[in-house]
CSV table of C-alpha atoms and ligand atoms in Angstrom, one decimal:
chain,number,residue,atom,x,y,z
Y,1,UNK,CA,2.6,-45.6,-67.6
Y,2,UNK,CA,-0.8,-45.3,-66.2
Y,3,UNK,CA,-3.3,-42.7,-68.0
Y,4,UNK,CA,-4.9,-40.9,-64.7
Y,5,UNK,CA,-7.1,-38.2,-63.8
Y,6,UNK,CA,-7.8,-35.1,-66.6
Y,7,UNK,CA,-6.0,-31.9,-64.7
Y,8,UNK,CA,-6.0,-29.6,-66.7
Y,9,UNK,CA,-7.5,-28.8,-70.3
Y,10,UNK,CA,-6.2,-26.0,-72.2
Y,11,UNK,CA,-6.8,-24.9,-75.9
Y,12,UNK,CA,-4.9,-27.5,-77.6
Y,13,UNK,CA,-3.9,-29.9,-74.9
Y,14,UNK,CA,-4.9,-31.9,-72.2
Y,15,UNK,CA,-2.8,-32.6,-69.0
Y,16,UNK,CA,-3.5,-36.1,-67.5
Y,17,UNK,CA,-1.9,-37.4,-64.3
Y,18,UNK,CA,0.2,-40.9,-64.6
Y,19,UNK,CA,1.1,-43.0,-61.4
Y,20,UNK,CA,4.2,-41.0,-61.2
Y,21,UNK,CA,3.6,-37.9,-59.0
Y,22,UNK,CA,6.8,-36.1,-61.2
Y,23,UNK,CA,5.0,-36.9,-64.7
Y,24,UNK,CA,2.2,-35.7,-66.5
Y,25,UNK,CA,1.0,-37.2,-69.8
Y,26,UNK,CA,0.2,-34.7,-72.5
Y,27,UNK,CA,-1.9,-35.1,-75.0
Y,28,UNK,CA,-2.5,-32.9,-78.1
Y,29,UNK,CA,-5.6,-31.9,-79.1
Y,30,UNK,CA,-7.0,-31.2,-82.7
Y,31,UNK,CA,-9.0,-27.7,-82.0
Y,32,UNK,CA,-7.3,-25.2,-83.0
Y,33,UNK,CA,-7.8,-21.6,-81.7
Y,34,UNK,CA,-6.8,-18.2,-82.9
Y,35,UNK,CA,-6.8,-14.4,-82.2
Y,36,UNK,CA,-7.9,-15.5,-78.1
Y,37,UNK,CA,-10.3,-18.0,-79.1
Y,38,UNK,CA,-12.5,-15.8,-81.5
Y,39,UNK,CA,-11.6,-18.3,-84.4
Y,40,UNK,CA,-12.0,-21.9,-84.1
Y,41,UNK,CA,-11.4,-25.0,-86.0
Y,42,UNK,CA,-11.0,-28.8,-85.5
Y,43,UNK,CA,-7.9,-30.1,-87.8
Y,44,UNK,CA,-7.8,-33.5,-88.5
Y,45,UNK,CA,-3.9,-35.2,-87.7
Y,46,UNK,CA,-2.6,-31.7,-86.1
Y,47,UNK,CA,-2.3,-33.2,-82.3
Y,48,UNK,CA,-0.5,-35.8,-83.8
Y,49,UNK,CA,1.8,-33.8,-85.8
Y,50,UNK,CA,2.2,-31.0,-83.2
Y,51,UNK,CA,2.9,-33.7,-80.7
Y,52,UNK,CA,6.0,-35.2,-82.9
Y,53,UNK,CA,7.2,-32.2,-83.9
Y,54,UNK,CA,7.5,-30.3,-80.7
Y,55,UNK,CA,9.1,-34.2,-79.5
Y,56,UNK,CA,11.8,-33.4,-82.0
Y,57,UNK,CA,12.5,-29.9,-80.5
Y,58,UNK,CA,12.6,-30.6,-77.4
Y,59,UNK,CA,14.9,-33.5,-77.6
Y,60,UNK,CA,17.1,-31.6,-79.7
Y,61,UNK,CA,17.1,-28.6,-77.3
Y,62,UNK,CA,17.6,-31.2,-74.4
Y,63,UNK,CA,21.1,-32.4,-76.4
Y,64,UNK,CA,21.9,-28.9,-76.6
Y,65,UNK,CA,21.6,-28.3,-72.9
Y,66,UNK,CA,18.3,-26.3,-72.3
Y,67,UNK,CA,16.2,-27.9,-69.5
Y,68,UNK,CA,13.3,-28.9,-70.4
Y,69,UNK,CA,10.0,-30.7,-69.2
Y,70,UNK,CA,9.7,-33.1,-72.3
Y,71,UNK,CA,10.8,-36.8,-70.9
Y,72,UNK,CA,9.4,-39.3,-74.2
Y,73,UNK,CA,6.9,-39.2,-76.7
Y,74,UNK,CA,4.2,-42.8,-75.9
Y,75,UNK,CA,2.0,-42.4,-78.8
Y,76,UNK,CA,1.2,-40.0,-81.8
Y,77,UNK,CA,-0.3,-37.5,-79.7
Y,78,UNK,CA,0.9,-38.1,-76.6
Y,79,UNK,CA,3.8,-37.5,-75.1
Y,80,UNK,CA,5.4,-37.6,-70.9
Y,81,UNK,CA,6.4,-34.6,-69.6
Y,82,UNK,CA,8.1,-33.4,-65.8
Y,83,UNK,CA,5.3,-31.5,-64.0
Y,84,UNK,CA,5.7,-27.7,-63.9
Y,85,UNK,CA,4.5,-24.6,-62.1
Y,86,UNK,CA,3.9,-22.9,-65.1
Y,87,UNK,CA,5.2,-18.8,-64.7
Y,88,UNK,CA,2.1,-16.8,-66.3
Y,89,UNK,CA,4.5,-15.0,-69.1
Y,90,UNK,CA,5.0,-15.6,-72.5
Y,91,UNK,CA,8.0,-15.0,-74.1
Y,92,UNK,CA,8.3,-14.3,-77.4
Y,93,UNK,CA,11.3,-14.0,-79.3
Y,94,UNK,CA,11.3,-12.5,-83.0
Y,95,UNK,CA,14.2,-12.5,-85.6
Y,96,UNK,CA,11.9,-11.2,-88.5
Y,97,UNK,CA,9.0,-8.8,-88.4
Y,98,UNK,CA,5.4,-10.2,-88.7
Y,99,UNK,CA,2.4,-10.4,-87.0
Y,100,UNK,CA,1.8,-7.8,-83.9
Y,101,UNK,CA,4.9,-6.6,-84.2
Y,102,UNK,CA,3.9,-5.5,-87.9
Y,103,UNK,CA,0.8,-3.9,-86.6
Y,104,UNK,CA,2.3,-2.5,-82.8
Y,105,UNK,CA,5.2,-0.2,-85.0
Y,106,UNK,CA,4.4,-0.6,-88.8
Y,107,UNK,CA,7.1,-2.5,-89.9
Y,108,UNK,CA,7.2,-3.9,-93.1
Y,109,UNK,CA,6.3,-8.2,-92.4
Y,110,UNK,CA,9.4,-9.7,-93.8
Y,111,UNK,CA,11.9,-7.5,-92.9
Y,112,UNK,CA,14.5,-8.9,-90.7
Y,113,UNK,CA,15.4,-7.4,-87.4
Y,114,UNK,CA,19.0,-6.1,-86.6
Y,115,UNK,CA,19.1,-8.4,-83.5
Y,116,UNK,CA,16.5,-10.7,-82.5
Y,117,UNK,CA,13.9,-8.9,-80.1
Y,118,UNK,CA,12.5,-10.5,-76.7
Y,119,UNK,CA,8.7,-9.7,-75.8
Y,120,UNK,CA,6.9,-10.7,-72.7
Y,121,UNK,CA,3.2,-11.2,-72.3
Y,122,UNK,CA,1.0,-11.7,-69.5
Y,123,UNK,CA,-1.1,-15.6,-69.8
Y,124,UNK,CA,-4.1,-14.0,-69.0
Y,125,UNK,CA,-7.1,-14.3,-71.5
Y,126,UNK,CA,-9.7,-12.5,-69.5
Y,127,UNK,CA,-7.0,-9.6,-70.1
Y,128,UNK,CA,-5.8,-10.9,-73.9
Y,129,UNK,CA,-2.5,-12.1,-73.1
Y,130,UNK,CA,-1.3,-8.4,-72.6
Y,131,UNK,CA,2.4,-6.8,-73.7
Y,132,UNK,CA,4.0,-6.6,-70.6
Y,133,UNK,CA,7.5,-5.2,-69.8
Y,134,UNK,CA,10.0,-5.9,-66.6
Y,135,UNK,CA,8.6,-3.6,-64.1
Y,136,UNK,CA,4.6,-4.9,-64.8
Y,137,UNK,CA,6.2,-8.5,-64.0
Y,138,UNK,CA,7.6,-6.7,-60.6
Y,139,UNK,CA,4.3,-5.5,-60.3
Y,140,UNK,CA,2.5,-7.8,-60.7
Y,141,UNK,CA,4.7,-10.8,-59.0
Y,142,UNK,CA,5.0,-13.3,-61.7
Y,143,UNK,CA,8.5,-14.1,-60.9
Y,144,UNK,CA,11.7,-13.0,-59.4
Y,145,UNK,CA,14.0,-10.5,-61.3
Y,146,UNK,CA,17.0,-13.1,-61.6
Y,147,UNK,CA,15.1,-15.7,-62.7
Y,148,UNK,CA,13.2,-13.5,-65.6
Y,149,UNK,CA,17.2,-12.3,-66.5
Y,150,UNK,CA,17.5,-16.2,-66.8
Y,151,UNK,CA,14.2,-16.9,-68.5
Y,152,UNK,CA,15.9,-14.2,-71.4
Y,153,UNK,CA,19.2,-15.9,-71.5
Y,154,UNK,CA,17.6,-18.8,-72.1
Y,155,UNK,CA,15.2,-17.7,-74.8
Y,156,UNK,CA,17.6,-16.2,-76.9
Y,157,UNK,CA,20.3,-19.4,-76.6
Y,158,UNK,CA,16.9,-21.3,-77.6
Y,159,UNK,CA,16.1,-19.2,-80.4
Y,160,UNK,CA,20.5,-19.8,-81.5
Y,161,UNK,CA,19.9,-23.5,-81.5
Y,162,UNK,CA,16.1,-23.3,-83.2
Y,163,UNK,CA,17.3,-20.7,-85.8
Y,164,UNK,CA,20.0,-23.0,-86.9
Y,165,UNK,CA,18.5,-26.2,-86.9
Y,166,UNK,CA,15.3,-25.2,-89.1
Y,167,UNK,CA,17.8,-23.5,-91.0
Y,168,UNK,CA,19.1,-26.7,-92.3
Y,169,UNK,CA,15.3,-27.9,-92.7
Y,170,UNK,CA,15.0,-25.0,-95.3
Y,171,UNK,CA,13.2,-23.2,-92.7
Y,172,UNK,CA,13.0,-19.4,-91.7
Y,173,UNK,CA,12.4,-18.9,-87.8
Y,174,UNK,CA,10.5,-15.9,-88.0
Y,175,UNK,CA,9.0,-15.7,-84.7
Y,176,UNK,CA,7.6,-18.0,-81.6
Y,177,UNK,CA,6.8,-18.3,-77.9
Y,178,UNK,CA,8.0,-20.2,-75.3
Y,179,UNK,CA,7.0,-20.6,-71.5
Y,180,UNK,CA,8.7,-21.6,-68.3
Y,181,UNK,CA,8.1,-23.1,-65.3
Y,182,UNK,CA,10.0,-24.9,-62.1
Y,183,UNK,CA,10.4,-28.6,-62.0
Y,184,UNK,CA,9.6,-30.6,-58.8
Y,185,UNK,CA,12.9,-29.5,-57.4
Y,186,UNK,CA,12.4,-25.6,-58.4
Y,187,UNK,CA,14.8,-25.4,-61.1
Y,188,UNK,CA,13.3,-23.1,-64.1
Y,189,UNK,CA,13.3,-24.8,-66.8
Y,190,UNK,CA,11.5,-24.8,-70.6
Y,191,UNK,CA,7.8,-26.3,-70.5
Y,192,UNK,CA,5.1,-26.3,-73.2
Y,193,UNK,CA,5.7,-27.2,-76.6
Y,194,UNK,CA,7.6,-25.9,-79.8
Y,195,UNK,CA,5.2,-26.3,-82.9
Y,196,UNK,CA,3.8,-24.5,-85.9
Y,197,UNK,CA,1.1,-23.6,-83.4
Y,198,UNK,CA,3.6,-21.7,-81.9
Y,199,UNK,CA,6.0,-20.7,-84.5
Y,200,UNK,CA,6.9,-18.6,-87.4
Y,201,UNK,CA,8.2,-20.7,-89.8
Y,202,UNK,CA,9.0,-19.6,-93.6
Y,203,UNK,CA,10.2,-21.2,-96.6
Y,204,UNK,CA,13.9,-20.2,-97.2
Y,205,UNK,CA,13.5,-19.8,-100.6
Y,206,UNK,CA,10.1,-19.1,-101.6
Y,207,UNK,CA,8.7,-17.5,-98.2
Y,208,UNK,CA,5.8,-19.9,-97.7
Y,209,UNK,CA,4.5,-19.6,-94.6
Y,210,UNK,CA,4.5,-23.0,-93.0
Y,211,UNK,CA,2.3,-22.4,-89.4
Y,212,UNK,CA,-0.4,-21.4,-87.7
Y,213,UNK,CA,-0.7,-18.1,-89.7
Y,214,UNK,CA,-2.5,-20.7,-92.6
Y,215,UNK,CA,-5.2,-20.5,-90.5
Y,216,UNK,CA,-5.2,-17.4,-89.0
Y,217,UNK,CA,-5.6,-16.0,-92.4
Y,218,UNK,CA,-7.4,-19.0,-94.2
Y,219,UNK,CA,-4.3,-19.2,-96.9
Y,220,UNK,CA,-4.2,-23.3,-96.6
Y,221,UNK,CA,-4.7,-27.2,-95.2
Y,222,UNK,CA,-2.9,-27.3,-91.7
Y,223,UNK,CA,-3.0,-30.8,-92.4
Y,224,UNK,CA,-0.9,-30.3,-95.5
Y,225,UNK,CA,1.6,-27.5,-93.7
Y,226,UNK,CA,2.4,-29.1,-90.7
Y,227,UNK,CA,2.9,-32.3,-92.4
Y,228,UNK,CA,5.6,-30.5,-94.7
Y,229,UNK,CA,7.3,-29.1,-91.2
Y,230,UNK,CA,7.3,-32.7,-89.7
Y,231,UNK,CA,8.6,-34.2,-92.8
Y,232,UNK,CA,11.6,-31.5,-93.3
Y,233,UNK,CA,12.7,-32.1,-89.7
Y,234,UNK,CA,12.7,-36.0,-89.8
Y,235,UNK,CA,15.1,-35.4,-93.0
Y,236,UNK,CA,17.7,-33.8,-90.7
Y,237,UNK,CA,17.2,-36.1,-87.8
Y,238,UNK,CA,17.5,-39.3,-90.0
Y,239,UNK,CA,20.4,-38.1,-91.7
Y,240,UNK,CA,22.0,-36.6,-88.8
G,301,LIG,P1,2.3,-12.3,-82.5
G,301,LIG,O1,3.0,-11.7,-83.7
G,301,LIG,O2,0.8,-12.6,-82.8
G,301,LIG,O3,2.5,-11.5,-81.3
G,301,LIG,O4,2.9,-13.8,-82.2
G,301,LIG,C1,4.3,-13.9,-82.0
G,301,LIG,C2,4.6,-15.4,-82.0
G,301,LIG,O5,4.0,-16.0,-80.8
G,301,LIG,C3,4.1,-16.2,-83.2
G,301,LIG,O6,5.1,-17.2,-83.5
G,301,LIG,C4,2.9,-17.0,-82.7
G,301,LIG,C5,3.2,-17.1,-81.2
G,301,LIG,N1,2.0,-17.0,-80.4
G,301,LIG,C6,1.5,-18.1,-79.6
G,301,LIG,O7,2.2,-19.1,-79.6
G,301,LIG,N2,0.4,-17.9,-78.8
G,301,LIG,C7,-0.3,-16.8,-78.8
G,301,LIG,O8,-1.3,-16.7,-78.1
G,301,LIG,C8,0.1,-15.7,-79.6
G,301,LIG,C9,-0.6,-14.4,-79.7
G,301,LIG,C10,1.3,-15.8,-80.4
């Protein structure tokens, strides 16, 4: 597969074209941004690592029958993907309370949530990636009513099969974000990646927090954490 034009360069990735008008090549990037860019930081092996990892996911979710852009990983950092008209929402999911939901209503981080809770915000970082509810997404267009309806069903059947599967990684799924777009032939489907970048992910036992939230709060190596996460989940796929 031919390694084309740049198209797009975003905060950990860049988008390159291939000689396949369907396919984009993917490659993950190093920096490492947080709190909208304010904090940044070059980490040595995390494209890699972020790269296999969300691989893993994807495939997984794929065998579990969420569509999804992710087609092969071709290197350590680099992986092919379908092309996709990215929707401008993120959707978070949450199953445990931490970061802005902790701040937004003063819960208590840790404490688990009755039922997992679905979040939208608006990709906009002129704006800060606003909270943004149904009737803003109306207002503002960023896609139809049925297909954010489907965009929810298919976050929470995500967050079923991610739940369980880092579950048997000794693994808390505390929190993540996911984003959509439509394939070449409009279907919605899941794009992006799955990573400690974007993730929540505790220790079942001891509460460690193994993702980004090292270096949003300087509390360790992101070398050393998301080697831990890559290494738990190749012990489940090797041994089924
Ligand atoms: P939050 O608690 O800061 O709102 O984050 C919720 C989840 O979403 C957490 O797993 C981290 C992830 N996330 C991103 O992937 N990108 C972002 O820009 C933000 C703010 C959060």
């Amino acid at each position: 597969m031919e390694k084309g034009q740049l198209v797009y360069e975003g905060k950990a990735k860049r988008l390159y074209q291939t000689d396949d008008a369907n396919l984009l090549l993917v490659q993950y990037k190093n920096d490492l941004t947080a709190f909208n860019g304010q904090k940044t930081s070059m980490e040595h092996g995390k494209g890699a690592l972020n790269n296999q990892i969300s691989s893993i996911l994807f495939n997984v979710l794929r065998n579990e029958g969420i569509p999804n852009h992710w087609v092969k990983q071709i290197s350590d950092d680099e992986q092919l993907v379908k092309h996709t008209d990215i929707i401008p929402i993120e959707v978070v999911v949450r199953n445990v309370a931490a970061g802005s939901l902790v701040k937004r209503l003063g819960l208590t981080e840790g404490e688990t949530l009755n039922a997992p809770i679905v979040e939208y915000y608006y990709k906009d970082d002129e704006l800060g990636d606003p909270l943004i509810n149904d009737d803003h997404i109306e207002l503002l267009n960023l896609v139809k009513q049925d297909d954010l309806t489907r965009m929810k069903e298919l976050s929470l059947r995500i967050n079923l099969v991610l739940v369980n599967y880092f579950k048997m990684c000794g693994l808390r799924l505390v929190d993540f974000k996911l984003e959509f777009g439509y394939d070449s032939e409009g279907s919605l489907i899941l794009s992006d990646e799955v990573s400690p970048d974007t993730c929540r992910l505790w220790d079942v036992n001891t509460n460690e927090k193994l993702d980004k939230d090292v270096f949003r709060q300087g509390i360790g190596s992101v070398e050393e954490t998301y080697t831990k996460v890559l290494e738990r989940l190749k012990g489940v796929v090797s041994h089924g």
